[in-house]
mmCIF file of C-alpha atoms in Angstrom:
data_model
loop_
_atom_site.group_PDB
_atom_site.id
_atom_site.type_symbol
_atom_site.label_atom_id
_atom_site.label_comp_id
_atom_site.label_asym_id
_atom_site.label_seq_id
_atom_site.Cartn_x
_atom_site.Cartn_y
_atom_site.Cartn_z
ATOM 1 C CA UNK A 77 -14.073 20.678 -27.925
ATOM 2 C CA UNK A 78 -13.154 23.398 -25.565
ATOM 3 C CA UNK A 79 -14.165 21.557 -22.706
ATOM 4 C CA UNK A 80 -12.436 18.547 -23.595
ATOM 5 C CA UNK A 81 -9.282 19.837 -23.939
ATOM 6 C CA UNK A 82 -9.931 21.849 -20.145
ATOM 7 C CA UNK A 83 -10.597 18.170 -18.933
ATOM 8 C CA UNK A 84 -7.682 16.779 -20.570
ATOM 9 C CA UNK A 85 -5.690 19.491 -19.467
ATOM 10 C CA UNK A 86 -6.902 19.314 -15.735
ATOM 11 C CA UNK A 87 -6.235 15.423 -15.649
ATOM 12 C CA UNK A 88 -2.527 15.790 -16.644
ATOM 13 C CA UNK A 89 -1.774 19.030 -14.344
ATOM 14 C CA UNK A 90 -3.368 17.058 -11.141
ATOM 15 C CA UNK A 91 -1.418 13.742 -11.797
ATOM 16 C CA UNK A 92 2.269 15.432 -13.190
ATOM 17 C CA UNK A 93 1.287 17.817 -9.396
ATOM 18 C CA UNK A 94 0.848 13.973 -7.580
ATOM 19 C CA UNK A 95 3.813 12.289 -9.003
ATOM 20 C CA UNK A 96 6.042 15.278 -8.626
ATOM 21 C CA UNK A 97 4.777 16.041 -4.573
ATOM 22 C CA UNK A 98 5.717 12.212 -3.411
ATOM 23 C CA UNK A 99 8.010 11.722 -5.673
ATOM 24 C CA UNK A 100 11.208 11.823 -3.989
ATOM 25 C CA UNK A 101 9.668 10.055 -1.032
ATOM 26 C CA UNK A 102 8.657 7.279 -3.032
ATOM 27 C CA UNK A 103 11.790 6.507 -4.679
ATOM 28 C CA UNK A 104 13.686 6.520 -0.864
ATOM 29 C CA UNK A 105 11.158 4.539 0.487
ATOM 30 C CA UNK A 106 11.099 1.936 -2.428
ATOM 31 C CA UNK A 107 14.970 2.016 -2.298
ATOM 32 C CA UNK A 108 14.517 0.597 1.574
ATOM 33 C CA UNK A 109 11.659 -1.501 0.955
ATOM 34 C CA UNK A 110 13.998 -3.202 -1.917
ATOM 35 C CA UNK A 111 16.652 -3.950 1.005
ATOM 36 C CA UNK A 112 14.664 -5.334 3.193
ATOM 37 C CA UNK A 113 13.745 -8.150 0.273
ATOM 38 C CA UNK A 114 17.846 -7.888 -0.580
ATOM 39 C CA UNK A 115 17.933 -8.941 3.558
ATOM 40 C CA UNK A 116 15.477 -11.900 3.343
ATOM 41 C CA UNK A 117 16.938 -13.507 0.342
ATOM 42 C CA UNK A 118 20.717 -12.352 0.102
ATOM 43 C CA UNK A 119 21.867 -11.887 3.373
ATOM 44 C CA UNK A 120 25.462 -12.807 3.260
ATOM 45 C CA UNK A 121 26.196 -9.943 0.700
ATOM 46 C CA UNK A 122 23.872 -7.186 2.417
ATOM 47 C CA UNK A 123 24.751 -8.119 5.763
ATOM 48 C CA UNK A 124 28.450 -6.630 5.522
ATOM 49 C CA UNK A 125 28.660 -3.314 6.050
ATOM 50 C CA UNK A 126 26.586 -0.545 4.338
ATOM 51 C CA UNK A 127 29.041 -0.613 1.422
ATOM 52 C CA UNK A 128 28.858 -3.602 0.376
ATOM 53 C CA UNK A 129 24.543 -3.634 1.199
ATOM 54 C CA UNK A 130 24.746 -0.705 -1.676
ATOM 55 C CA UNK A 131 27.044 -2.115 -4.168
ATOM 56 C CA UNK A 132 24.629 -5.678 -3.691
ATOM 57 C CA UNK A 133 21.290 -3.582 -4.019
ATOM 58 C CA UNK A 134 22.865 -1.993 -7.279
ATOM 59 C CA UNK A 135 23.992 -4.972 -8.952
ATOM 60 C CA UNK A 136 20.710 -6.655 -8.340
ATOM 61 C CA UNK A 137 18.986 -3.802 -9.878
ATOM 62 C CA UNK A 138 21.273 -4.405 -13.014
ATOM 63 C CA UNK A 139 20.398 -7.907 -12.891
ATOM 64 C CA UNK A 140 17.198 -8.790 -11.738
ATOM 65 C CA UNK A 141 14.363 -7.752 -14.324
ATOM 66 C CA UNK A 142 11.997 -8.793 -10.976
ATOM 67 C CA UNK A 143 14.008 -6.844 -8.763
ATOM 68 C CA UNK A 144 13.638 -3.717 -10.672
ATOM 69 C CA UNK A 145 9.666 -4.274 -11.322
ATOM 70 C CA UNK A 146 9.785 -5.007 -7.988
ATOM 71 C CA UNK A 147 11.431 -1.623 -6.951
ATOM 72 C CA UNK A 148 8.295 0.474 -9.275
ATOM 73 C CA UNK A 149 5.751 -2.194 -7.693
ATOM 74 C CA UNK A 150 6.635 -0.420 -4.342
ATOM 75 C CA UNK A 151 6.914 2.805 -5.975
ATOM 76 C CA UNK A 152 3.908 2.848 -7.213
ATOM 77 C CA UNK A 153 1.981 1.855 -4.314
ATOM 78 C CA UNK A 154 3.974 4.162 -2.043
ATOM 79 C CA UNK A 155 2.627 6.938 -4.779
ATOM 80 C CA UNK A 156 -0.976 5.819 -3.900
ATOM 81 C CA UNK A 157 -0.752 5.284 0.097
ATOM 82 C CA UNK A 158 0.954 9.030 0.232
ATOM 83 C CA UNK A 159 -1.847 10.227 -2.077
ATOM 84 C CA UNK A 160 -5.072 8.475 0.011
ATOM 85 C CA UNK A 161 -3.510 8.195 3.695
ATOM 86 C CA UNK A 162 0.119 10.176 4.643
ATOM 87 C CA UNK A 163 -0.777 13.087 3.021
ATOM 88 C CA UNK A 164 -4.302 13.858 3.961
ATOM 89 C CA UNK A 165 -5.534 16.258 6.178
ATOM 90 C CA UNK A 166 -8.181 14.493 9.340
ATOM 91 C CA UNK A 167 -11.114 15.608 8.478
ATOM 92 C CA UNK A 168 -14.044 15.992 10.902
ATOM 93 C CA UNK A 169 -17.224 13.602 9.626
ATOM 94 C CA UNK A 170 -15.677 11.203 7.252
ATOM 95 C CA UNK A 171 -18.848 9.826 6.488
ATOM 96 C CA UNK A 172 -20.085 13.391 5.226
ATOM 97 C CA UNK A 173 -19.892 12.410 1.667
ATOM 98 C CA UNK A 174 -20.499 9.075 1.541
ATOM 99 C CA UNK A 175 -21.431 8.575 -2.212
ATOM 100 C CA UNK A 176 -18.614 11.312 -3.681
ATOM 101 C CA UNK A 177 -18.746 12.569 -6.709
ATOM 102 C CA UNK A 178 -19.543 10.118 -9.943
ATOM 103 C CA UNK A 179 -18.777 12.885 -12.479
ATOM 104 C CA UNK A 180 -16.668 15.692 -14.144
ATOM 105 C CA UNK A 181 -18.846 18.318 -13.527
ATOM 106 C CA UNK A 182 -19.951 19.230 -9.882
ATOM 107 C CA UNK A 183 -22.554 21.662 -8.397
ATOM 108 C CA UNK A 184 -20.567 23.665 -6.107
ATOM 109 C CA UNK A 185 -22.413 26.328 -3.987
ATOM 110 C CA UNK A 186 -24.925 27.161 -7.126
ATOM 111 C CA UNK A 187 -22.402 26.899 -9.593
ATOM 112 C CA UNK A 188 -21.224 24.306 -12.596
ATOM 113 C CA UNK A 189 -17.610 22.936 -11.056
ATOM 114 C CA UNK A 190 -15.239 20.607 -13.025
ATOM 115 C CA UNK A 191 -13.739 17.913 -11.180
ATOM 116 C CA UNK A 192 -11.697 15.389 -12.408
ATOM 117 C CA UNK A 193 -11.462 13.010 -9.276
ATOM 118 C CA UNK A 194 -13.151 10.298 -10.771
ATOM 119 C CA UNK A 195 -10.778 9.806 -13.558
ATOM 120 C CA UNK A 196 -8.210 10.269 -11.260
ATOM 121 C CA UNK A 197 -9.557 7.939 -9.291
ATOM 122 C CA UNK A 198 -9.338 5.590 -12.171
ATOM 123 C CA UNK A 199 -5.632 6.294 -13.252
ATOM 124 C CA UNK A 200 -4.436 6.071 -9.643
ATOM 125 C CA UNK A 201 -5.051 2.048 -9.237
ATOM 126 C CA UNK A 202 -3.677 1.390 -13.201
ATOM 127 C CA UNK A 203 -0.359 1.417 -13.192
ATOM 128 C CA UNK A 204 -0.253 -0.571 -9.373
ATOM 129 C CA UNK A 205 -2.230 -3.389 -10.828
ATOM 130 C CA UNK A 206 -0.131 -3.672 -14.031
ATOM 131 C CA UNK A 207 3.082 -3.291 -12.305
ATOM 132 C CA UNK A 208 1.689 -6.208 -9.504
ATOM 133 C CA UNK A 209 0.831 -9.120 -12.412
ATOM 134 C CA UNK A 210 3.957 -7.931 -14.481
ATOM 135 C CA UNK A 211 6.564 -8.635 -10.920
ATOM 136 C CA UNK A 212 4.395 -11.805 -10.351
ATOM 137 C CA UNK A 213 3.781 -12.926 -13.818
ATOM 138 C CA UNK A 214 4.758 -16.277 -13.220
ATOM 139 C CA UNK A 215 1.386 -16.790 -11.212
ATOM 140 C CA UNK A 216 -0.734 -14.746 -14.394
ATOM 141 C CA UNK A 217 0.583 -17.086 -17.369
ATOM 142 C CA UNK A 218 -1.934 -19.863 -17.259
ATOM 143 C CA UNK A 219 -4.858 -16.921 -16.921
ATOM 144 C CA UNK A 220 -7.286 -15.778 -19.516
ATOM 145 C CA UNK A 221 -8.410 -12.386 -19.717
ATOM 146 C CA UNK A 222 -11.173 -13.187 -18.437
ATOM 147 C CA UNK A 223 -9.266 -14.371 -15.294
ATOM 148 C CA UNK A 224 -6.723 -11.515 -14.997
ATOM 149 C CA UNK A 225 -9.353 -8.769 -15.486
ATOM 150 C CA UNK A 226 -11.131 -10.698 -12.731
ATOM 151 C CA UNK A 227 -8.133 -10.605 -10.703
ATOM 152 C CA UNK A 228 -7.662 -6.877 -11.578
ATOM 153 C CA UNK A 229 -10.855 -5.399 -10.221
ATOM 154 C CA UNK A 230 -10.802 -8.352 -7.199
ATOM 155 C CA UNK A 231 -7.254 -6.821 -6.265
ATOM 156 C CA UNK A 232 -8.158 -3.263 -6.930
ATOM 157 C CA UNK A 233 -11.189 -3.708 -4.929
ATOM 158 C CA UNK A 234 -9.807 -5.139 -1.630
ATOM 159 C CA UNK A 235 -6.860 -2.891 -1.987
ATOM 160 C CA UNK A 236 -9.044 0.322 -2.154
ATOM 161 C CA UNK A 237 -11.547 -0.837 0.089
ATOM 162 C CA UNK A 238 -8.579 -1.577 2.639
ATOM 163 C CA UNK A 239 -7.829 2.287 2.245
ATOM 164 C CA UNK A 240 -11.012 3.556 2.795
ATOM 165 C CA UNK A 241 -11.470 1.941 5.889
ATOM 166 C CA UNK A 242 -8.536 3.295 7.533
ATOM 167 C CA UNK A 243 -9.208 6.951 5.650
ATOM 168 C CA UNK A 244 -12.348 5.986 7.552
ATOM 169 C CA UNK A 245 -10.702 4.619 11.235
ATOM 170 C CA UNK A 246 -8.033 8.116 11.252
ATOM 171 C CA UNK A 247 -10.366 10.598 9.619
ATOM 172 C CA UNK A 248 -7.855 11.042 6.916
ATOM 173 C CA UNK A 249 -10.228 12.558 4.068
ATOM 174 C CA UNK A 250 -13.982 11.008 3.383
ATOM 175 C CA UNK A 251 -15.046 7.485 3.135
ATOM 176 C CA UNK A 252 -17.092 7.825 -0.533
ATOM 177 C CA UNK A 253 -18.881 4.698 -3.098
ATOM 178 C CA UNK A 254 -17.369 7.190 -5.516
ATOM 179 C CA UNK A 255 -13.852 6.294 -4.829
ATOM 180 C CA UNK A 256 -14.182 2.531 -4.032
ATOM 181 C CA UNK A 257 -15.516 2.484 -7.689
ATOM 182 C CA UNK A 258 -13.150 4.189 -9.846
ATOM 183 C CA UNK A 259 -10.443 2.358 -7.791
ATOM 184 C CA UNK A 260 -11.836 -0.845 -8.506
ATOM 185 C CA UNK A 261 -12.723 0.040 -12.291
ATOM 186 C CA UNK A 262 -8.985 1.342 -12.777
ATOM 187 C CA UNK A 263 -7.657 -2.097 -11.739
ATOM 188 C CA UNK A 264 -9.553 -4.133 -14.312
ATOM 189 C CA UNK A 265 -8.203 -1.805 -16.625
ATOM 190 C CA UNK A 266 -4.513 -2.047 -14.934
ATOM 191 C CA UNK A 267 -5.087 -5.956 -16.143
ATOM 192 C CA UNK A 268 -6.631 -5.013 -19.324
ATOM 193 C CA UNK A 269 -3.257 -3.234 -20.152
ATOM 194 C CA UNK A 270 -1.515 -6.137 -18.401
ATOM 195 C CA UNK A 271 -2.977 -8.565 -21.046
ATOM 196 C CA UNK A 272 -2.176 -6.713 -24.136
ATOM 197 C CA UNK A 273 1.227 -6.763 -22.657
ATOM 198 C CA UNK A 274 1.173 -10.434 -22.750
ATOM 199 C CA UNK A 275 -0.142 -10.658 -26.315
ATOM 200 C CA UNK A 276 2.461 -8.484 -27.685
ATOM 201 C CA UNK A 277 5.513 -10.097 -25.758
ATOM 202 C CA UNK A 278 3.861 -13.323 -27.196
ATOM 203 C CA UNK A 279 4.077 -12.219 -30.698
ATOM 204 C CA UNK A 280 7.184 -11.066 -30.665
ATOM 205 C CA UNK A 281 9.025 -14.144 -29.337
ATOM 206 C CA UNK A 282 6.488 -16.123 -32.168
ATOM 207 C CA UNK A 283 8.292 -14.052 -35.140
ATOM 208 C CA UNK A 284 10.600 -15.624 -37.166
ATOM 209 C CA UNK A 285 13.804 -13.985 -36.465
ATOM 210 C CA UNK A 286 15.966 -12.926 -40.082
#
């Protein structure tokens, strides 16, 4: 019991420490990222003076339910790129761990070590994946499970996999099996989460309203 309340404890302290660090970063960045969609598709009201691009990106943000799962897509995945790539040190041998760690509890120098990367791992790809079917959930409605799960761990995969390599091409941090997995694990259960979502939205507009 002891130890599963250090675990517990660990888990939250690391990921309240990796939300807090980028946080401010993320919400800037996702602010800009939003304007640059606000430029493609409303370019007569952004496009007259940084006044008026401000007032447009807030009243959009009022407006559009996409726009604003839109804004936390790119928040999220901001969260995740400044976690795996612009905030890593270059390391010498990426390739010196290639298999990582597949557990909470790690031999370090002789001694039992807890490490709770691999459920970190697994919560870092959740919340991207939900947040990605919810902004394009007019592509996810004729789905099963099944299929979005599918889609889930296909997305996480590629996504991950895309990070490793370049952790890989500019030595940011080591190229591990370890991470690739929990990535891809976490984004089946991002879709998992995504589902239930869609079953209880589908109940509630099947009630009988009083």
């Amino acid at each position: 019991m002891k130890s599963i309340v250090q675990i517990v404890k660990t888990v939250i302290t690391n990921i309240l420490i990796a939300l807090y660090q980028p946080f401010w970063y993320a919400v800037v960045a996702s602010v800009l990222l939003c304007f640059l969609y606000l430029y493609a598709y409303h370019p007569v009201d952004t496009g007259n003076g940084l006044r008026s691009a401000f007032k447009t990106w807030i009243e959009e943000f009022k407006r559009s339910i996409f726009f604003r799962r839109l804004f936390l897509l790119s928040f999220f995945t901001i969260m995740i790129l400044f976690q795996t790539l612009f905030n890593r040190n270059m390391w010498a041998n990426p390739l010196s761990d290639v298999l990582g760690g597949w557990w909470i509890w790690d031999i370090v120098n002789g001694e039992k070590k807890l490490t709770t990367e691999c459920l970190e791992n697994l919560v870092l790809m959740l919340p991207f994946t939900f947040f990605l079917f919810l902004t394009f959930e007019e592509k996810m409605k004729k789905n099963s499970m099944k299929g979005i799960i599918g889609t889930g761990l296909k997305v996480a995969f590629i996504f991950s996999f895309a990070i490793e390599m370049l952790q890989l091409f500019f030595r940011l941090g080591t190229w591990q099996l370890s991470d690739l997995f929990y990535n891809t694990v976490g984004g089946g259960f991002g879709g998992v989460l995504y589902y239930g979502y869609c079953c209880l939205k589908k109940r509630h507009y099947a009630m009988p309203f009083s």
